[in-house]
Short mmCIF file of C-alpha atoms in Angstrom, two decimals:
data_model
loop_
_atom_site.label_atom_id
_atom_site.label_comp_id
_atom_site.label_asym_id
_atom_site.label_seq_id
_atom_site.Cartn_x
_atom_site.Cartn_y
_atom_site.Cartn_z
CA MET A 1 23.53 15.61 10.98
CA VAL A 2 21.69 13.60 13.63
CA THR A 3 22.19 10.11 15.07
CA VAL A 4 19.06 8.48 16.50
CA SER A 5 19.71 6.25 19.52
CA ILE A 6 17.27 3.95 21.30
CA HIS A 7 18.05 2.80 24.83
CA ASN A 8 16.19 -0.05 26.51
CA LEU A 9 12.83 1.01 25.04
CA THR A 10 9.73 -1.00 25.96
CA PHE A 11 6.25 -0.10 24.74
CA THR A 12 2.90 -1.76 25.41
CA TYR A 13 -0.42 -0.54 24.01
CA PRO A 14 -3.26 0.05 26.51
CA GLN A 15 -5.39 -3.03 27.18
CA GLN A 16 -2.69 -5.33 25.77
CA SER A 17 -0.62 -7.56 28.02
CA ARG A 18 2.32 -8.20 25.70
CA PRO A 19 4.72 -5.40 24.76
CA VAL A 20 5.09 -4.54 21.07
CA LEU A 21 8.66 -3.42 21.71
CA ASN A 22 10.65 -5.10 24.46
CA ALA A 23 13.90 -3.59 25.79
CA VAL A 24 14.91 -2.35 22.34
CA ASN A 25 18.43 -1.00 21.91
CA ALA A 26 19.53 0.38 18.56
CA SER A 27 21.37 3.18 16.84
CA PHE A 28 20.66 4.74 13.45
CA PRO A 29 23.79 6.64 12.37
CA ALA A 30 23.68 10.18 11.06
CA GLY A 31 23.56 10.53 7.31
CA GLN A 32 22.80 6.86 6.68
CA PHE A 33 19.91 5.10 4.96
CA SER A 34 18.54 2.47 7.37
CA LEU A 35 15.88 -0.08 6.40
CA ILE A 36 13.66 -1.89 8.93
CA THR A 37 11.72 -5.03 8.00
CA GLY A 38 9.67 -7.62 9.90
CA VAL A 39 6.29 -9.32 10.02
CA SER A 40 3.01 -7.43 9.61
CA GLY A 41 1.90 -6.09 12.98
CA GLY A 42 5.35 -6.64 14.46
CA GLY A 43 5.80 -3.07 15.65
CA LYS A 44 7.59 -1.24 12.84
CA SER A 45 5.01 1.55 12.61
CA THR A 46 4.94 1.79 16.39
CA LEU A 47 8.72 2.22 16.53
CA LEU A 48 8.66 4.97 13.90
CA LYS A 49 5.84 6.80 15.68
CA LEU A 50 7.76 6.63 18.95
CA ILE A 51 10.86 8.08 17.29
CA ALA A 52 8.70 10.84 15.82
CA GLY A 53 7.19 11.60 19.23
CA LEU A 54 3.69 10.68 18.06
CA LEU A 55 2.96 8.13 20.78
CA PRO A 56 2.97 8.89 24.50
CA THR A 57 5.70 7.18 26.48
CA ASP A 58 7.36 7.83 29.82
CA ALA A 59 10.55 6.15 28.67
CA PRO A 60 13.46 8.54 28.03
CA GLY A 61 14.92 5.94 25.67
CA ILE A 62 15.04 7.84 22.35
CA THR A 63 17.61 10.54 21.72
CA PHE A 64 18.71 12.68 18.80
CA ASN A 65 22.45 13.37 19.16
CA ASP A 66 22.04 12.52 22.87
CA ARG A 67 19.13 14.95 23.24
CA SER A 68 15.57 13.80 23.91
CA LEU A 69 12.90 15.05 21.51
CA THR A 70 10.93 16.21 24.55
CA GLU A 71 13.66 18.77 25.18
CA VAL A 72 13.11 20.32 21.75
CA PRO A 73 10.43 23.06 21.67
CA ALA A 74 7.25 21.79 19.99
CA THR A 75 7.51 24.43 17.27
CA GLN A 76 11.00 23.18 16.37
CA ARG A 77 10.45 19.42 16.40
CA SER A 78 9.53 19.13 12.73
CA LYS A 79 12.97 20.52 11.88
CA THR A 80 14.45 17.59 13.77
CA VAL A 81 12.21 14.73 12.62
CA ALA A 82 9.39 14.22 10.10
CA MET A 83 7.37 11.12 9.30
CA LEU A 84 5.47 9.82 6.26
CA PHE A 85 2.58 7.52 7.28
CA GLN A 86 1.43 4.32 5.56
CA GLU A 87 -1.75 6.07 4.39
CA PRO A 88 -0.56 9.50 3.17
CA SER A 89 -4.09 10.84 2.74
CA THR A 90 -4.45 10.85 6.53
CA GLN A 91 -1.75 13.55 6.66
CA PHE A 92 -3.41 15.94 4.22
CA THR A 93 -5.29 19.03 5.38
CA MET A 94 -5.61 21.30 2.36
CA ASP A 95 -7.24 20.91 -1.06
CA THR A 96 -4.40 21.08 -3.59
CA VAL A 97 -0.84 19.81 -3.71
CA ALA A 98 0.68 23.30 -3.62
CA ASN A 99 -1.54 24.43 -0.76
CA GLU A 100 -0.62 21.34 1.27
CA LEU A 101 3.10 21.99 0.90
CA GLN A 102 2.63 25.65 1.71
CA PHE A 103 0.62 24.74 4.82
CA ALA A 104 3.39 22.41 6.05
CA LEU A 105 6.04 25.10 5.58
CA GLU A 106 3.92 27.76 7.25
CA ASN A 107 3.55 25.48 10.26
CA GLN A 108 7.34 25.35 10.41
CA GLN A 109 7.33 29.13 10.45
CA VAL A 110 9.39 29.29 7.27
CA PRO A 111 9.65 32.92 6.11
CA ALA A 112 6.95 33.69 3.55
CA ASP A 113 9.44 34.81 0.89
CA GLU A 114 11.26 31.43 1.08
CA ILE A 115 8.19 29.22 0.71
CA PRO A 116 7.67 29.40 -3.09
CA GLU A 117 11.25 28.38 -3.84
CA ARG A 118 11.27 25.50 -1.33
CA LEU A 119 7.88 24.31 -2.54
CA THR A 120 8.96 24.27 -6.19
CA ALA A 121 12.29 22.61 -5.37
CA ALA A 122 10.59 19.81 -3.43
CA LEU A 123 8.10 19.06 -6.22
CA ASP A 124 10.93 19.04 -8.75
CA PHE A 125 13.10 16.80 -6.56
CA ILE A 126 10.36 14.14 -6.39
CA GLY A 127 9.42 14.66 -10.05
CA ILE A 128 5.80 15.75 -9.58
CA THR A 129 5.83 19.36 -10.75
CA ALA A 130 2.87 18.50 -13.01
CA LEU A 131 0.77 17.69 -9.93
CA ARG A 132 1.29 21.13 -8.37
CA ASP A 133 -2.28 22.42 -8.80
CA ARG A 134 -4.11 19.08 -8.73
CA LYS A 135 -6.72 18.30 -6.08
CA LEU A 136 -5.25 15.88 -3.55
CA MET A 137 -8.35 13.72 -3.39
CA HIS A 138 -8.30 13.32 -7.18
CA LEU A 139 -4.84 11.76 -7.13
CA SER A 140 -4.13 8.04 -7.20
CA GLY A 141 -2.77 6.34 -4.10
CA GLY A 142 0.72 6.32 -5.58
CA GLU A 143 0.54 10.00 -6.54
CA GLN A 144 -0.56 10.84 -2.98
CA GLN A 145 2.46 8.99 -1.62
CA LYS A 146 4.75 11.03 -3.85
CA VAL A 147 3.13 14.26 -2.65
CA ALA A 148 3.61 13.21 0.98
CA LEU A 149 7.26 12.52 0.23
CA ALA A 150 7.63 15.95 -1.39
CA ILE A 151 6.26 17.50 1.81
CA ILE A 152 8.92 15.66 3.81
CA VAL A 153 11.60 16.95 1.44
CA ALA A 154 10.30 20.52 1.68
CA MET A 155 10.32 20.41 5.48
CA ASP A 156 14.07 19.65 5.36
CA SER A 157 14.06 17.75 8.66
CA ALA A 158 17.30 16.20 9.86
CA VAL A 159 15.68 12.79 10.44
CA ILE A 160 13.24 11.35 7.89
CA LEU A 161 10.96 8.44 8.88
CA LEU A 162 9.03 6.59 6.18
CA ASP A 163 6.44 3.87 6.79
CA GLU A 164 5.86 1.69 3.70
CA PRO A 165 6.39 4.68 1.36
CA PHE A 166 6.34 2.60 -1.84
CA ALA A 167 3.29 0.41 -1.15
CA SER A 168 1.31 1.97 -4.02
CA ILE A 169 4.24 3.05 -6.19
CA ASP A 170 4.96 1.50 -9.60
CA PRO A 171 8.38 -0.25 -9.93
CA THR A 172 9.96 2.39 -12.17
CA THR A 173 8.99 5.26 -9.89
CA ARG A 174 10.03 3.20 -6.88
CA LEU A 175 13.64 3.09 -8.13
CA VAL A 176 13.63 6.83 -8.87
CA LEU A 177 12.39 7.63 -5.36
CA LEU A 178 14.92 5.26 -3.81
CA GLN A 179 17.64 7.18 -5.62
CA ARG A 180 16.20 10.42 -4.24
CA LEU A 181 16.17 9.11 -0.67
CA ALA A 182 19.74 7.88 -1.01
CA GLN A 183 20.65 11.32 -2.33
CA LEU A 184 19.08 12.94 0.74
CA SER A 185 21.18 10.80 3.06
CA ARG A 186 24.47 10.85 1.16
CA GLU A 187 24.49 14.38 -0.23
CA ARG A 188 22.40 16.29 2.31
CA GLY A 189 23.31 14.34 5.44
CA LYS A 190 19.76 13.27 6.29
CA THR A 191 19.23 10.30 8.57
CA VAL A 192 16.70 8.15 6.70
CA ILE A 193 14.88 5.36 8.53
CA LEU A 194 12.43 3.43 6.39
CA ALA A 195 10.13 0.47 7.19
CA ASP A 196 9.17 -1.85 4.35
CA HIS A 197 8.10 -5.43 3.64
CA ASP A 198 8.93 -5.46 -0.04
CA LEU A 199 12.74 -5.30 -0.19
CA SER A 200 13.08 -5.05 -3.96
CA GLY A 201 15.38 -2.35 -5.29
CA TYR A 202 17.24 -1.56 -2.06
CA THR A 203 20.53 -3.34 -2.82
CA ASP A 204 22.43 -0.31 -4.09
CA TYR A 205 20.99 2.22 -1.66
CA VAL A 206 20.51 0.91 1.86
CA ASP A 207 23.41 1.22 4.32
CA ARG A 208 22.01 -1.21 6.86
CA LEU A 209 19.09 -3.60 7.23
CA THR A 210 17.44 -4.12 10.62
CA VAL A 211 14.93 -6.85 11.46
CA LEU A 212 12.20 -6.30 14.06
CA ALA A 213 10.97 -9.62 15.46
CA ASP A 214 9.33 -10.57 18.76
CA GLY A 215 9.73 -7.03 20.03
CA HIS A 216 13.50 -6.90 19.45
CA LEU A 217 15.63 -5.17 16.84
CA THR A 218 18.58 -6.92 15.22
CA HIS A 219 21.02 -5.12 12.92
CA LEU A 220 22.14 -7.51 10.16
CA SER A 221 25.71 -7.78 8.96
CA PRO A 222 26.49 -6.61 5.40
CA GLU A 223 26.62 -10.24 4.28
CA ALA A 224 23.28 -11.12 5.91
CA THR A 225 21.77 -7.93 4.48
CA GLN A 226 22.72 -8.83 0.93
CA GLU A 227 21.45 -12.37 1.43
CA ARG A 228 18.06 -11.07 2.57
CA LEU A 229 17.84 -8.53 -0.26
CA ALA A 230 18.72 -11.18 -2.85
CA THR A 231 15.32 -12.78 -2.24
CA PHE A 232 13.82 -9.75 -3.96
CA ALA A 233 16.23 -9.61 -6.91
CA PRO A 234 14.64 -8.43 -10.21
CA ALA A 235 14.89 -11.92 -11.73
CA LYS A 236 12.58 -13.22 -9.00
CA LEU A 237 9.94 -10.59 -9.70
CA ARG A 238 9.30 -11.55 -13.32
CA LEU A 239 5.98 -13.09 -14.34
CA GLN A 240 7.14 -16.09 -16.35
CA HIS A 241 3.94 -18.15 -16.46
CA VAL A 242 1.39 -15.64 -17.81
CA THR A 243 -0.21 -16.30 -21.20
CA VAL A 244 -2.25 -14.25 -23.64
CA PRO A 245 -5.96 -15.22 -23.80
CA ALA A 246 -6.92 -17.15 -26.90
CA ASP A 247 -8.56 -15.17 -29.70
CA ASN A 248 -11.77 -17.20 -29.47
CA GLN A 249 -12.01 -17.07 -25.67
CA GLU A 250 -15.33 -15.64 -24.51
CA ALA A 251 -15.05 -12.72 -22.08
CA LEU A 252 -17.14 -12.51 -18.90
CA ILE A 253 -16.68 -8.73 -18.76
CA GLN A 254 -16.39 -7.01 -22.13
CA GLY A 255 -15.58 -3.39 -22.81
CA THR A 256 -16.50 -2.16 -26.29
CA GLN A 257 -14.83 1.06 -27.41
CA LEU A 258 -14.17 1.59 -23.72
CA SER A 259 -12.39 4.81 -22.77
CA LEU A 260 -11.69 6.55 -19.48
CA THR A 261 -11.18 10.20 -18.59
CA ALA A 262 -10.74 11.93 -15.25
CA ASN A 263 -10.51 15.63 -14.42
CA GLY A 264 -10.02 16.54 -18.06
CA ARG A 265 -7.27 13.93 -18.59
CA THR A 266 -7.53 11.01 -20.99
CA LEU A 267 -6.53 7.81 -19.19
CA VAL A 268 -7.58 5.13 -21.67
CA THR A 269 -8.30 5.73 -25.35
CA PRO A 270 -11.18 3.80 -26.96
CA GLN A 271 -10.47 0.08 -27.13
CA ASN A 272 -12.14 -3.30 -26.90
CA LEU A 273 -11.17 -5.15 -23.74
CA GLY A 274 -12.11 -8.59 -22.49
CA LEU A 275 -11.75 -9.93 -18.93
CA PHE A 276 -12.12 -13.68 -18.50
CA ALA A 277 -13.98 -15.88 -16.03
CA HIS A 278 -12.36 -18.19 -13.48
CA HIS A 279 -8.88 -16.78 -14.04
CA THR A 280 -6.63 -14.38 -12.17
CA THR A 281 -5.73 -11.26 -14.15
CA LEU A 282 -3.12 -8.75 -12.99
CA ILE A 283 -3.26 -5.14 -14.18
CA THR A 284 -0.10 -3.05 -13.93
CA GLY A 285 0.84 0.45 -15.04
CA PRO A 286 2.30 3.75 -13.84
CA ASN A 287 0.79 5.65 -10.92
CA GLY A 288 -2.17 7.75 -12.00
CA SER A 289 -2.57 5.94 -15.31
CA GLY A 290 -6.17 4.88 -14.62
CA LYS A 291 -6.12 1.41 -13.02
CA SER A 292 -8.30 2.30 -10.03
CA THR A 293 -10.51 4.41 -12.31
CA LEU A 294 -11.08 1.30 -14.45
CA PHE A 295 -12.06 -0.68 -11.36
CA ARG A 296 -14.56 1.96 -10.28
CA SER A 297 -16.09 1.89 -13.75
CA LEU A 298 -16.45 -1.89 -13.67
CA VAL A 299 -18.51 -1.69 -10.45
CA LYS A 300 -20.61 1.29 -11.63
CA LEU A 301 -18.94 3.76 -9.28
CA GLY A 302 -17.23 5.82 -11.98
CA HIS A 303 -17.86 7.36 -15.38
CA TYR A 304 -16.66 5.79 -18.61
CA GLN A 305 -17.30 6.06 -22.31
CA GLY A 306 -18.34 3.12 -24.47
CA VAL A 307 -20.13 -0.02 -23.33
CA ILE A 308 -19.31 -2.48 -20.54
CA THR A 309 -21.19 -5.78 -20.48
CA TYR A 310 -21.26 -8.48 -17.82
CA ASP A 311 -22.14 -11.96 -19.07
CA GLY A 312 -23.53 -10.34 -22.22
CA THR A 313 -25.68 -7.67 -20.53
CA ASP A 314 -24.91 -3.95 -20.47
CA ILE A 315 -24.09 -3.18 -16.82
CA ASN A 316 -26.16 0.01 -17.03
CA ARG A 317 -29.22 -2.24 -17.38
CA LEU A 318 -28.35 -4.18 -14.23
CA LYS A 319 -29.63 -3.00 -10.86
CA ARG A 320 -26.85 -1.94 -8.53
CA ARG A 321 -27.46 -4.36 -5.64
CA PRO A 322 -27.81 -7.58 -7.68
CA TYR A 323 -24.80 -6.55 -9.75
CA ALA A 324 -22.76 -5.94 -6.58
CA ARG A 325 -23.42 -9.57 -5.62
CA GLN A 326 -21.66 -10.56 -8.83
CA VAL A 327 -18.86 -7.99 -9.16
CA ALA A 328 -17.34 -6.48 -6.00
CA LEU A 329 -14.43 -4.13 -5.37
CA MET A 330 -11.87 -4.42 -2.56
CA PHE A 331 -10.68 -0.84 -1.99
CA GLN A 332 -7.03 0.15 -1.96
CA SER A 333 -7.39 1.62 1.53
CA ALA A 334 -8.65 -1.07 3.90
CA ALA A 335 -9.95 1.34 6.54
CA THR A 336 -12.44 2.90 4.10
CA GLN A 337 -14.20 -0.45 3.60
CA PHE A 338 -14.94 -1.34 7.22
CA LEU A 339 -18.37 -0.61 8.70
CA ASN A 340 -17.97 -1.83 12.27
CA VAL A 341 -15.72 -1.32 15.28
CA THR A 342 -14.23 -4.70 16.16
CA VAL A 343 -12.80 -7.49 14.03
CA ASP A 344 -15.51 -9.93 15.12
CA GLU A 345 -18.31 -7.47 14.31
CA GLU A 346 -16.95 -6.97 10.80
CA LEU A 347 -16.67 -10.72 10.22
CA THR A 348 -20.20 -11.28 11.53
CA LEU A 349 -21.55 -8.70 9.09
CA SER A 350 -19.75 -10.35 6.17
CA LEU A 351 -21.10 -13.78 7.12
CA LYS A 352 -24.62 -12.35 7.38
CA ASN A 353 -24.40 -10.86 3.89
CA SER A 354 -22.44 -13.66 2.24
CA TYR A 355 -23.63 -14.82 -1.17
CA ALA A 356 -22.58 -18.40 -0.39
CA ASP A 357 -22.82 -20.81 2.54
CA HIS A 358 -19.24 -21.96 2.02
CA PHE A 359 -17.73 -20.14 4.99
CA THR A 360 -18.70 -21.82 8.25
CA PRO A 361 -17.73 -20.30 11.62
CA ALA A 362 -15.13 -23.07 12.01
CA MET A 363 -13.64 -22.25 8.63
CA VAL A 364 -13.47 -18.55 9.50
CA THR A 365 -11.65 -19.40 12.72
CA GLN A 366 -9.19 -21.54 10.76
CA LEU A 367 -8.55 -18.74 8.26
CA LEU A 368 -8.03 -16.24 11.07
CA THR A 369 -5.44 -18.59 12.54
CA GLU A 370 -3.64 -18.86 9.19
CA LEU A 371 -3.62 -15.05 8.94
CA ASN A 372 -2.35 -14.64 12.53
CA LEU A 373 -5.53 -12.78 13.47
CA ALA A 374 -7.14 -15.40 15.72
CA ASP A 375 -6.30 -13.47 18.89
CA ARG A 376 -7.57 -10.17 17.44
CA ARG A 377 -11.30 -10.89 17.24
CA GLU A 378 -12.25 -8.45 19.99
CA GLN A 379 -9.74 -5.80 18.91
CA ILE A 380 -10.82 -2.47 17.46
CA ILE A 381 -10.14 -2.63 13.73
CA TYR A 382 -8.47 0.76 13.57
CA THR A 383 -5.84 -0.27 16.13
CA LEU A 384 -4.62 -3.06 13.84
CA SER A 385 -1.52 -2.51 11.74
CA SER A 386 -1.97 -1.69 8.06
CA GLY A 387 -1.04 -5.25 7.09
CA GLN A 388 -3.46 -6.76 9.61
CA GLN A 389 -6.26 -4.51 8.33
CA LYS A 390 -5.50 -5.62 4.79
CA LYS A 391 -5.72 -9.30 5.75
CA LEU A 392 -9.04 -8.72 7.53
CA GLN A 393 -10.39 -6.76 4.58
CA LEU A 394 -9.47 -9.54 2.18
CA LEU A 395 -11.03 -12.21 4.38
CA CYS A 396 -14.28 -10.23 4.63
CA MET A 397 -14.42 -9.79 0.85
CA LEU A 398 -13.83 -13.51 0.28
CA ILE A 399 -16.58 -14.38 2.76
CA MET A 400 -18.96 -12.24 0.68
CA ALA A 401 -18.07 -14.55 -2.26
CA PRO A 402 -18.93 -12.42 -5.31
CA ASP A 403 -18.46 -14.13 -8.67
CA VAL A 404 -15.86 -11.52 -9.65
CA LEU A 405 -13.59 -9.87 -7.10
CA LEU A 406 -11.65 -6.76 -8.07
CA LEU A 407 -8.64 -6.36 -5.77
CA ASP A 408 -6.96 -2.94 -5.66
CA GLU A 409 -3.47 -3.32 -4.12
CA PRO A 410 -4.49 -6.38 -2.04
CA PHE A 411 -0.95 -7.06 -0.78
CA LYS A 412 -0.21 -3.59 0.53
CA GLY A 413 1.49 -3.76 3.93
CA LEU A 414 2.01 -7.54 3.90
CA ASP A 415 5.32 -9.17 4.76
CA TYR A 416 6.50 -11.93 2.42
CA ALA A 417 5.27 -14.79 4.63
CA SER A 418 1.83 -13.18 4.98
CA LEU A 419 1.75 -12.61 1.22
CA GLN A 420 2.33 -16.30 0.59
CA THR A 421 -0.39 -17.24 3.08
CA VAL A 422 -2.86 -14.83 1.48
CA ILE A 423 -2.12 -16.17 -2.00
CA GLN A 424 -2.70 -19.76 -0.86
CA ILE A 425 -6.04 -18.74 0.68
CA LEU A 426 -7.03 -16.90 -2.50
CA LYS A 427 -6.18 -19.96 -4.58
CA ARG A 428 -8.20 -22.32 -2.36
CA VAL A 429 -11.28 -20.12 -2.32
CA GLN A 430 -11.05 -19.53 -6.07
CA GLN A 431 -10.91 -23.27 -6.67
CA ASP A 432 -13.74 -24.05 -4.24
CA LEU A 433 -16.12 -21.33 -5.48
CA ASP A 434 -14.90 -20.92 -9.08
CA LEU A 435 -14.25 -17.21 -8.58
CA THR A 436 -12.71 -14.69 -10.95
CA TYR A 437 -9.97 -12.38 -9.65
CA ILE A 438 -8.83 -9.17 -11.28
CA LEU A 439 -6.18 -7.31 -9.33
CA VAL A 440 -4.04 -4.22 -9.42
CA SER A 441 -0.68 -4.61 -7.70
CA HIS A 442 2.66 -2.87 -7.89
CA GLN A 443 4.20 -5.60 -5.73
CA LEU A 444 5.17 -8.50 -8.00
CA SER A 445 7.27 -10.63 -5.65
CA GLY A 446 5.71 -14.03 -5.07
CA LEU A 447 2.96 -13.61 -7.69
CA ASP A 448 4.37 -15.62 -10.60
CA THR A 449 2.46 -18.86 -9.94
CA PHE A 450 -0.73 -16.99 -8.98
CA ILE A 451 -1.29 -14.90 -12.11
CA ASP A 452 -2.84 -16.30 -15.32
CA TYR A 453 -3.08 -13.13 -17.41
CA HIS A 454 -1.19 -9.83 -17.24
CA LEU A 455 -2.74 -6.62 -18.58
CA GLN A 456 -0.34 -3.70 -18.86
CA LEU A 457 -1.70 -0.16 -18.99
CA SER A 458 0.74 1.96 -20.96
CA ASP A 459 0.33 4.96 -23.26
CA GLN A 460 -3.42 5.04 -22.52
CA HIS A 461 -3.95 1.47 -23.74
CA LEU A 462 -4.38 -1.91 -22.03
CA THR A 463 -2.48 -4.80 -23.60
CA TYR A 464 -2.15 -8.46 -22.57
CA GLN A 465 1.46 -9.50 -21.97
CA GLY A 466 3.00 -12.94 -22.12
CA VAL A 467 3.33 -15.90 -24.44
CA ARG A 468 0.32 -16.77 -26.55
CA ALA A 469 -1.15 -20.11 -25.52
#
């Protein structure tokens, strides 16, 4: 069992004048489940990377049972500490799930005859045995996160660091994985340190909550911890204002006998499905059930069976570029959507290609201020935090002003305050430009007054939930 201690740690990124972490002192006890929260871009990922030894620092301020990680031979460090990144796909090297786990264990120099048993046990522990031979790049974002977590389990490190591990995980699976992490700390003595913005589900599992703000860490008392977690109680995550579309309501996007398959798996059986103009529709469902596949089909980037029409015309008869001006997709991974180097360059490109003259330079500056990005205009996009990238991505997509905007996990990596700001901006732009939003999100906190319709994907079928208007 290992206690992680931080002593007077200060860290400043190159070409930045203000430290991200300023004289931080903290201790994460052995065998406990510690949760870190704080604003987007506040330094949580930086802190975890420093603990993992993934960022260069001259400070000797991080110790594992009073021993610096630099004193541990490089080949042995993964047995001491392992980290799961915000974007798990960036950690993958091999083609299949099994090969990726085997590769990780081989790098740890685990004896060859022990690898099959540890690999199987890790997949079973996370509940993804069925994914064993699947191609990693064919998995959903949530499935990839579960694979990355299985790799961490297989490595059997004493300290486990997790950066937003549930950002693309459905609520049911989230609770199962929380139970597994608590089991690792309480039954196997692992020191678990996890950073998250969405605090739902942690009440029964976390030993201590720590807040990172203005470069400083503060450990909350048990009473303050429960008060903070109560904000994310299940009752506050329910969608109580959604309605079912009227039977005679005309759909803007209509699927007729629409069905979806992927890699030999049936995701959606043939059904008629309508999506409605000038409303906000939320689609939920288990990881890997086909939500992102549906989005790709709606923008002509994926295969489907049946017919999809937009405003009464089969989308296969519409040319790709004009159709993209009407229906656009915001990707789940923000970094894959950017085309430039700096924030300002990306914004300039979006303004140049905007389908509306609504967004003036002054308005863009105001929105950047609201999103706490005003001082980041010259910054390289890929040095932004995950939450900051997501806010920039969303702003760029809104500037483009398509009639229909498909949003795949648009709130990933956002703290609660940023989430509320983003929702207010989405509402204003929707009202000003009469836009239609269709989104996939596993995070439900704060969405109740934003969502008009709720489509649930379950048992290969999409069904509207709520009270009929």
